[in-house]
CSV table of C-alpha atoms and ligand atoms in Angstrom, one decimal:
chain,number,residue,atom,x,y,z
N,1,UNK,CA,98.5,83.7,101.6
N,2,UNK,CA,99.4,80.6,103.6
N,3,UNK,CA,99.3,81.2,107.1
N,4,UNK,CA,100.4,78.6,109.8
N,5,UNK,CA,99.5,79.0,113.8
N,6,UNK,CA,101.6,77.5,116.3
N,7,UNK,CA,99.5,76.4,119.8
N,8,UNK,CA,96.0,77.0,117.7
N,9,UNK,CA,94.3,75.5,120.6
N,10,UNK,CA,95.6,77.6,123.0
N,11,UNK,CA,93.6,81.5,124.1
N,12,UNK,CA,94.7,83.0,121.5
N,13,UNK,CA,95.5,80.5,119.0
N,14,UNK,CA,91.9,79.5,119.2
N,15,UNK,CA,91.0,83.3,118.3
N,16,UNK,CA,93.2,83.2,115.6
N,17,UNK,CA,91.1,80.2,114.0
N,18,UNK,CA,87.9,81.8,114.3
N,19,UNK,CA,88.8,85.4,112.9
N,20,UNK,CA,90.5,84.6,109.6
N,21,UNK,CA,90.2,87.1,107.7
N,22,UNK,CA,89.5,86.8,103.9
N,23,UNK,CA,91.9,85.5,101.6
N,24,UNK,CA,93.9,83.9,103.7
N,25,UNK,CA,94.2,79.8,104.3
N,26,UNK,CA,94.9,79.0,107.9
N,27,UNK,CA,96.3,75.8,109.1
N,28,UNK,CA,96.1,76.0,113.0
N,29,UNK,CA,97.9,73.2,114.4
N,30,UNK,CA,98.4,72.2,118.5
N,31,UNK,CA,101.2,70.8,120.7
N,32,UNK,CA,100.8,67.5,119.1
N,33,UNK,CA,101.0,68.6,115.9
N,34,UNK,CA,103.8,70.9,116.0
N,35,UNK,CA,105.6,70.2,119.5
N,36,UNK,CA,108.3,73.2,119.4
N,37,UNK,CA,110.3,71.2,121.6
N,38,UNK,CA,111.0,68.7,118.5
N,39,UNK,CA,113.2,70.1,116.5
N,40,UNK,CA,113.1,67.1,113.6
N,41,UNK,CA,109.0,68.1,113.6
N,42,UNK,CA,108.8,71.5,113.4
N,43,UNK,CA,111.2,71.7,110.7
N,44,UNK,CA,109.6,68.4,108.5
N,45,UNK,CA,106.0,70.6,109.2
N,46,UNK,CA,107.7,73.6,108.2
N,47,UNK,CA,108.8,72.4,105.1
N,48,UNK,CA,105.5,70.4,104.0
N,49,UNK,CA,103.2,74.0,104.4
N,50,UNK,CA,105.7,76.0,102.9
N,51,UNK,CA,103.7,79.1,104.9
N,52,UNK,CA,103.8,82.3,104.1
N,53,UNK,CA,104.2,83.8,107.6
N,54,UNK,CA,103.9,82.2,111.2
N,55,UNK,CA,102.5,83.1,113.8
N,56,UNK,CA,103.7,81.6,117.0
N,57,UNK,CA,100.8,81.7,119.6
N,58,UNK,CA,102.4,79.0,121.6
N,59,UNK,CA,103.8,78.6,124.6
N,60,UNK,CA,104.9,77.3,128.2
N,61,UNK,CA,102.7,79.4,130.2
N,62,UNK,CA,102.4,77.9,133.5
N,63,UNK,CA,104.1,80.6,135.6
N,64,UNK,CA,104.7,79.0,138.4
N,65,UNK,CA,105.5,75.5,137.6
N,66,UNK,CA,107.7,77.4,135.5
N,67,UNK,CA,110.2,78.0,138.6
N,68,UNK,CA,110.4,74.1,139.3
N,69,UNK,CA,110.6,73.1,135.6
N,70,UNK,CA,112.9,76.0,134.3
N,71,UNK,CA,114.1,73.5,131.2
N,72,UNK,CA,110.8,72.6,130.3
N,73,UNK,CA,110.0,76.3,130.2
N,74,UNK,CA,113.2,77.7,128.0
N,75,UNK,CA,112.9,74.7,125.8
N,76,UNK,CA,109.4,75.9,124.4
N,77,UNK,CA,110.1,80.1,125.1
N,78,UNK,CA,113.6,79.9,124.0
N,79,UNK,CA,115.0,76.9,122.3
N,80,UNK,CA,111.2,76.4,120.2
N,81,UNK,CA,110.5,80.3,119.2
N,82,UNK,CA,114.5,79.8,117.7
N,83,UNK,CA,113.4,76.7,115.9
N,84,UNK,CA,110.8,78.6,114.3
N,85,UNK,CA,112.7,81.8,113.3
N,86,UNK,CA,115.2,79.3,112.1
N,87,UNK,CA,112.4,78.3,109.7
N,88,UNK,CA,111.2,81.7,109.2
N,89,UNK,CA,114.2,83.1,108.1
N,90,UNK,CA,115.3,80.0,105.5
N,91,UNK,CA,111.7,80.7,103.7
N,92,UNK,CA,112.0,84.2,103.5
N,93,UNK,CA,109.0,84.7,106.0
N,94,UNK,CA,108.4,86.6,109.0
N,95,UNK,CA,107.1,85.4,112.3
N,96,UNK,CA,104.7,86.9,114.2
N,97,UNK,CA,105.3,86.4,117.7
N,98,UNK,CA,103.9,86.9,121.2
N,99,UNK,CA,105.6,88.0,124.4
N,100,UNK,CA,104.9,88.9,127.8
N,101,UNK,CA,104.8,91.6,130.5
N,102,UNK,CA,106.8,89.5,132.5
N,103,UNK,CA,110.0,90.8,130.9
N,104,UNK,CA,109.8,94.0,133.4
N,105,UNK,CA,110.6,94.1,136.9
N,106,UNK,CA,107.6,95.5,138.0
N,107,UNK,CA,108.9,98.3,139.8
N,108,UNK,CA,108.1,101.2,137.2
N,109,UNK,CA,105.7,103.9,138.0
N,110,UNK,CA,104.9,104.7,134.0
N,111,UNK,CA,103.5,102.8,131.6
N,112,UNK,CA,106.9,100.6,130.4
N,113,UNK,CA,107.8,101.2,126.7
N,114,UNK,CA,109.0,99.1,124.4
N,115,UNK,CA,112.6,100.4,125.1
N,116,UNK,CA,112.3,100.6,128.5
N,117,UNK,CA,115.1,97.7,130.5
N,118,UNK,CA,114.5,94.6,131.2
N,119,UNK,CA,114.9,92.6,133.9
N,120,UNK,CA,112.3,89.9,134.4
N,121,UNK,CA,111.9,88.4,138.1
N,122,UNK,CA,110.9,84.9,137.5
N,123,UNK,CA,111.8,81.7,135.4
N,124,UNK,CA,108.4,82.1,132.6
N,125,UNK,CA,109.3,86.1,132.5
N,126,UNK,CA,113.2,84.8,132.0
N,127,UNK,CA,112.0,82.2,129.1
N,128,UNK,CA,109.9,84.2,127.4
N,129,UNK,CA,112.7,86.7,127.1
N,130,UNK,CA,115.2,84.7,125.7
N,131,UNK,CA,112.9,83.7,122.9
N,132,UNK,CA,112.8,87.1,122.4
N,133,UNK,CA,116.4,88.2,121.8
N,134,UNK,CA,116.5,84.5,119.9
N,135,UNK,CA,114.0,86.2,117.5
N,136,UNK,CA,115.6,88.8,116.4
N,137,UNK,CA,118.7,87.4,116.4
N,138,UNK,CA,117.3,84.8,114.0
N,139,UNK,CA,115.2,86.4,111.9
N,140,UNK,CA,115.2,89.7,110.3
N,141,UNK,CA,111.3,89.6,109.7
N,142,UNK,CA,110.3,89.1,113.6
N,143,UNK,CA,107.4,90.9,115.2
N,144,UNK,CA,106.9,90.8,118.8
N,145,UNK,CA,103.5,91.6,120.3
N,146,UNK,CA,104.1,91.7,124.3
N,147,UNK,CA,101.0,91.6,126.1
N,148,UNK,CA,99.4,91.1,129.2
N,149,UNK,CA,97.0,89.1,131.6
N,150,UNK,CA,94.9,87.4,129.1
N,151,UNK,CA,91.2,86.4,129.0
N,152,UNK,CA,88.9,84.8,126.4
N,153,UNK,CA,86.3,82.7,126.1
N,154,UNK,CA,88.4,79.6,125.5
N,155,UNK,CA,90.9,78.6,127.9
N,156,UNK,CA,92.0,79.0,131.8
N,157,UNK,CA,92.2,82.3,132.5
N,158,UNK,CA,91.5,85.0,135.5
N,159,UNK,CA,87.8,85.6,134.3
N,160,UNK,CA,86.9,81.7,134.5
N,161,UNK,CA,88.4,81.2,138.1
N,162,UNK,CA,86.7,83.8,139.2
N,163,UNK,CA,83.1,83.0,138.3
N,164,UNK,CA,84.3,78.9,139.5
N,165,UNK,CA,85.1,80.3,142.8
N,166,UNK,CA,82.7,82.9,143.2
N,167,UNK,CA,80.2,80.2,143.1
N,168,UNK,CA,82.0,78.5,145.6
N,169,UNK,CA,82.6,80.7,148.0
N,170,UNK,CA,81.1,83.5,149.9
N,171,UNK,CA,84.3,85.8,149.9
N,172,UNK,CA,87.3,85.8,148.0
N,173,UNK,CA,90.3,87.5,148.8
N,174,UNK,CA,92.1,89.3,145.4
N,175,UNK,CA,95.6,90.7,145.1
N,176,UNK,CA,95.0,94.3,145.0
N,177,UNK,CA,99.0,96.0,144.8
N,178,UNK,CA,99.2,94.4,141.4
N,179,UNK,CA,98.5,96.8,138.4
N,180,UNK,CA,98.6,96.1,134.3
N,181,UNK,CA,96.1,95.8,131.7
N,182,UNK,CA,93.7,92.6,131.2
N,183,UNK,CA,93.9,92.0,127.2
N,184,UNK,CA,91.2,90.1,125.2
N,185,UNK,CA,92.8,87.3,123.7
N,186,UNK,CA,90.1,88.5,120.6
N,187,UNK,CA,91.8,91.6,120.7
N,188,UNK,CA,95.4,90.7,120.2
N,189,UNK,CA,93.9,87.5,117.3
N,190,UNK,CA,92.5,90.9,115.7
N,191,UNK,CA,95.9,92.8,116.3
N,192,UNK,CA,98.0,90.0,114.5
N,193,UNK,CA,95.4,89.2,111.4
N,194,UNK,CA,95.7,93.5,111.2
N,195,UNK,CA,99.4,93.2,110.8
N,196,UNK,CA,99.2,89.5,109.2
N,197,UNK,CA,97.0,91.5,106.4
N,198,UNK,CA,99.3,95.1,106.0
N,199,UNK,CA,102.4,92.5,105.3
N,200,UNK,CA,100.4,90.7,102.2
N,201,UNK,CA,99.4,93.8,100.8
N,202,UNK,CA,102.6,96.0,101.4
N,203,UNK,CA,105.0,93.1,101.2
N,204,UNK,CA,107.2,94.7,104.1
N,205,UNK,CA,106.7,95.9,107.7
N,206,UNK,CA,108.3,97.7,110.1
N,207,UNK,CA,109.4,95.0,112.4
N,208,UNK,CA,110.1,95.2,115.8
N,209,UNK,CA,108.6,94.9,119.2
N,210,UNK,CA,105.8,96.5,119.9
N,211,UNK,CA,103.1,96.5,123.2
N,212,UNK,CA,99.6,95.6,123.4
N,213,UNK,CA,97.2,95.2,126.4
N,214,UNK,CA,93.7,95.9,126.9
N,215,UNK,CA,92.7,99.3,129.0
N,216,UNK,CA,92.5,101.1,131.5
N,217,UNK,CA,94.8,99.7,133.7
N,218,UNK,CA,93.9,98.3,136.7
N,219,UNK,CA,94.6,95.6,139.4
N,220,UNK,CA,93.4,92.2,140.0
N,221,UNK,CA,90.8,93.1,142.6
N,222,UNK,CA,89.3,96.1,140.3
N,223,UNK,CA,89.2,93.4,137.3
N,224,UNK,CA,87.6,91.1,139.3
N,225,UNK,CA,85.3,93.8,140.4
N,226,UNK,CA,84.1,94.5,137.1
N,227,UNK,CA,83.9,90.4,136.2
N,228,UNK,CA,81.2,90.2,139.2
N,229,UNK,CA,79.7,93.4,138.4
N,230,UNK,CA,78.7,92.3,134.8
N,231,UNK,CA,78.5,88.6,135.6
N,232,UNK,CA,75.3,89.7,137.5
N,233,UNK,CA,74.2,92.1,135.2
N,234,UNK,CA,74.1,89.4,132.3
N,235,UNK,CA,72.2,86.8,135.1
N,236,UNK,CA,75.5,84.4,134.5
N,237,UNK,CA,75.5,84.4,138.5
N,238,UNK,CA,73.0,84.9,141.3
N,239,UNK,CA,74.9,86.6,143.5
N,240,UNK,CA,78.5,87.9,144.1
N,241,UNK,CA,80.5,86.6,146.7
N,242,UNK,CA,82.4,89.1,149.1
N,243,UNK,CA,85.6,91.0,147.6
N,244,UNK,CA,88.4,91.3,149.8
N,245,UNK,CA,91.5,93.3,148.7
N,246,UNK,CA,94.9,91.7,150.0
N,247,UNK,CA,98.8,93.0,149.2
N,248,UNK,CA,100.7,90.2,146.9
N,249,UNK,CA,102.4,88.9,149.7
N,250,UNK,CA,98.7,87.8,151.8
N,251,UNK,CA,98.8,85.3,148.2
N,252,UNK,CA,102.2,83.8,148.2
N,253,UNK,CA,103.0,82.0,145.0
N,254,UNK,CA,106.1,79.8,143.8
N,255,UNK,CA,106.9,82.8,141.1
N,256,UNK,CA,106.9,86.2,142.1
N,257,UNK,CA,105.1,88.4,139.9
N,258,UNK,CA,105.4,92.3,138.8
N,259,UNK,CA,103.5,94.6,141.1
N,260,UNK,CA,103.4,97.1,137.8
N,261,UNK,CA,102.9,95.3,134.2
N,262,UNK,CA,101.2,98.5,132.8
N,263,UNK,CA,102.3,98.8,129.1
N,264,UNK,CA,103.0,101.7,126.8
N,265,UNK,CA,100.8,100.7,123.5
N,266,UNK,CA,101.1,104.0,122.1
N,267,UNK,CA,103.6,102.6,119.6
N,268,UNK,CA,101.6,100.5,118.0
N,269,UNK,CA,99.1,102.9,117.2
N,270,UNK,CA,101.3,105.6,116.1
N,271,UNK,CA,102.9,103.1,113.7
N,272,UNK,CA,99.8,100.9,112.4
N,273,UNK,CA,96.8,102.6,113.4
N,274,UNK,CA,95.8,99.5,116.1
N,275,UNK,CA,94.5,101.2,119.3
N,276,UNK,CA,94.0,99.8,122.9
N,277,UNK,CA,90.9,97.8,123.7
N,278,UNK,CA,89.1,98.2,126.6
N,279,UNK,CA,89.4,95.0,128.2
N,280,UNK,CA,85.1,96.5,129.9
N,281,UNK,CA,83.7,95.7,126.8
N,282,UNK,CA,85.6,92.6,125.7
N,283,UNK,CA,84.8,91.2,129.3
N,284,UNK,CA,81.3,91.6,128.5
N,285,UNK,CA,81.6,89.6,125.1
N,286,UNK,CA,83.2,86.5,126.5
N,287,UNK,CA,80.1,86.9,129.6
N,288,UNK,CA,77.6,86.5,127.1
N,289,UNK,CA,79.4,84.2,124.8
N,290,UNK,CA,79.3,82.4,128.0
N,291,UNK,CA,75.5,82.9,129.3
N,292,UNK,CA,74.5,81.7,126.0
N,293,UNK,CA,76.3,78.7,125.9
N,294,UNK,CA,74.5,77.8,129.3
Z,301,NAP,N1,97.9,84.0,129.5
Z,301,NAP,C1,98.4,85.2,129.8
Z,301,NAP,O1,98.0,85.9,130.7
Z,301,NAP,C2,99.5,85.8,129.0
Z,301,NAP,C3,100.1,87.1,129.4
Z,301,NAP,C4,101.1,87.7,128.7
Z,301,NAP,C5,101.6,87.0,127.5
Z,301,NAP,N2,101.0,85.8,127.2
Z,301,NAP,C6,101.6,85.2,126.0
Z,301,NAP,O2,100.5,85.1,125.0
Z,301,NAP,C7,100.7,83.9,124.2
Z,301,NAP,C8,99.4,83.1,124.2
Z,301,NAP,O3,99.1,82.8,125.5
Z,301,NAP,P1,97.7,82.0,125.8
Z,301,NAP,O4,97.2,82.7,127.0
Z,301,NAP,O5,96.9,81.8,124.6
Z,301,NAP,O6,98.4,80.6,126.3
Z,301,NAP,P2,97.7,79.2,126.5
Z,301,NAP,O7,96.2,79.3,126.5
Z,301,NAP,O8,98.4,78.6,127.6
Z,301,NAP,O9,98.1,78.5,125.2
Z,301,NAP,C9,99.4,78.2,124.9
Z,301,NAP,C10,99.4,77.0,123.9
Z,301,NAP,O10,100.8,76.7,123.7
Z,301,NAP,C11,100.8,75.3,123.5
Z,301,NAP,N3,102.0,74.7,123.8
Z,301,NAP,C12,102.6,74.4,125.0
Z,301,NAP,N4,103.8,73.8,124.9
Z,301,NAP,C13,103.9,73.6,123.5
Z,301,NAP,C14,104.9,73.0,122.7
Z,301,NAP,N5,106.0,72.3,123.3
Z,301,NAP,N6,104.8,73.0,121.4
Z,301,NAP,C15,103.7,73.6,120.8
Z,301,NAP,N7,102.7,74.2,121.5
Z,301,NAP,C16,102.8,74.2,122.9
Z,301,NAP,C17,99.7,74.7,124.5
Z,301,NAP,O11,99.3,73.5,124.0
Z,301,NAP,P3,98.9,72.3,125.1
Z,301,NAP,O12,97.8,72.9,125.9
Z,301,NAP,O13,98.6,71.2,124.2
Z,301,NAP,O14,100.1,72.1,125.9
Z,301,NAP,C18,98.6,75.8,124.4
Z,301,NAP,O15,97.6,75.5,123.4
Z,301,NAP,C19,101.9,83.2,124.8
Z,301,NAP,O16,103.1,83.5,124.1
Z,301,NAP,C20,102.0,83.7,126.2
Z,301,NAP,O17,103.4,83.7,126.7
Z,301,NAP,C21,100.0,85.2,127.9
């Protein structure tokens, strides 16, 4: 099966790439390639791979430029994820898809569910949302995999700006009243190539959306913890700086975000077998992937 990855060069478009499983041929293309805010593109690309399935690993995900550039952000989470399901659904083909924490308010006190309300409190949250209910709207083959505070070895994320500033400085101050579950961006590639694979060989799915983040759930400081704690343990750092636990609003930021983004992933497992990772031991793979680039 022909498979084609929007935003292949982003976390976890570039995990995609490197865990194709066999039998499949990939073609991985980036934001130049397939710009989901051209409509005329996407649907000429479309139509020249004649894919199989899609899966849509890009995005806008600069959350806070997000709340001064609201039409940039819709026009990829909204407007582009309808382009594709557009597509999807004249070819016959389902589209894999990947959403956000960010749809929740943040004020739960359980681990949200897949049915639990919505009601996202910032532009990115908002966008990614829309695309969302633009899915299934669109395309009666849609899966949505909402996850959470991602990390990988390729990429921006929380893990790298940690290390860069834990070089830098002596003490760093981390938000500590913010809880949810850091997800390896290897972990949800592996999810989606698991779900990729049952739809080949079952030619149906039960589609839907469906939660996956890495566990146990934990806060930004206690992450960051454990990022110093094995950083120094693998000899990727000398010494850790300082940690200093502060409340979200010591760390003001132009988008608010959700003091609870803990999700529910029992779902997932009861319906496909795909269980939780522990975000512990992915950490310590994208550490050493790390040290021994170096
Ligand atoms: N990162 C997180 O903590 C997090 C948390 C929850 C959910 N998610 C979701 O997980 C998915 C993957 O996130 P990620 O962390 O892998 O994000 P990422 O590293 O920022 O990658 C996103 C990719 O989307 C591409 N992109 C941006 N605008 C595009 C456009 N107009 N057309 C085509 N591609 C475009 C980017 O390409 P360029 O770099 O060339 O612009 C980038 O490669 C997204 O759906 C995101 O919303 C992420």
């Amino acid at each position: 099966m022909r498979v084609l990855v929007a935003g292949a060069q982003g976390q976890v478009g570039h995990e995609l790439m490197r865990a194709v499983p066999v039998g499949f041929e990939i073609i991985g293309l980036g934001s130049r390639e397939l710009n989901l805010a051209d409509s005329q593109q996407v649907m000429k690309r479309v139509a020249e791979i004649a894919p199989g399935a899609i899966i849509n690993a890009a995005a806008y995900t600069a959350v806070d430029r997000a709340e001064s550039e609201s039409a940039a952000a819709y026009a990829v989470n909204r407007d582009g994820v309808a382009l594709l399901a557009d597509q999807a659904e004249r070819a016959g083909i389902p589209l894999f898809h990947i959403s956000t924490d960010y749809v929740f308010a943040g004020n739960g006190i359980s681990p949200y569910k897949e049915s639990d309300p919505v009601a996202p409190v910032g532009v990115y949250g908002a966008s990614k949302l829309a695309g969302e209910q633009a899915l299934f709207e669109r395309c009666s083959r849609a899966l949505v995999l909402r996850t959470s505070w991602v990390f990988g070895a390729h990429g921006q994320n929380f893990v790298r700006t940690m290390l860069r500033l834990g070089r830098e400085r002596d003490e760093l101050a981390v938000v500590a009243d913010q809880r949810g579950g850091p997800t390896p961006a290897a972990g949800i590639a592996g999810a989606l190539w698991q779900l990729v694979q049952l739809y080949r060989d079952k030619g149906e799915l039960q589609w839907g959306c469906y939660h996956f983040s890495g566990g146990p759930a934990c806060s930004w400081y206690e992450f960051a913890e454990e990022i110093f704690r094995q950083a120094l343990e693998l000899g990727l750092i000398e010494r850790s700086p300082r940690l200093r636990a502060i409340v979200s609003s010591e760390y003001p930021t132009p988008a608010r975000r959700p003091l609870w983004s803990v999700l529910d992933c029992s779902k997932l497992n009861a319906e496909f077998g795909i269980q939780q990772p522990d975000w512990r031991t992915e950490l310590r793979s994208v550490l050493q992937e790390w040290r021994d680039e170096t």
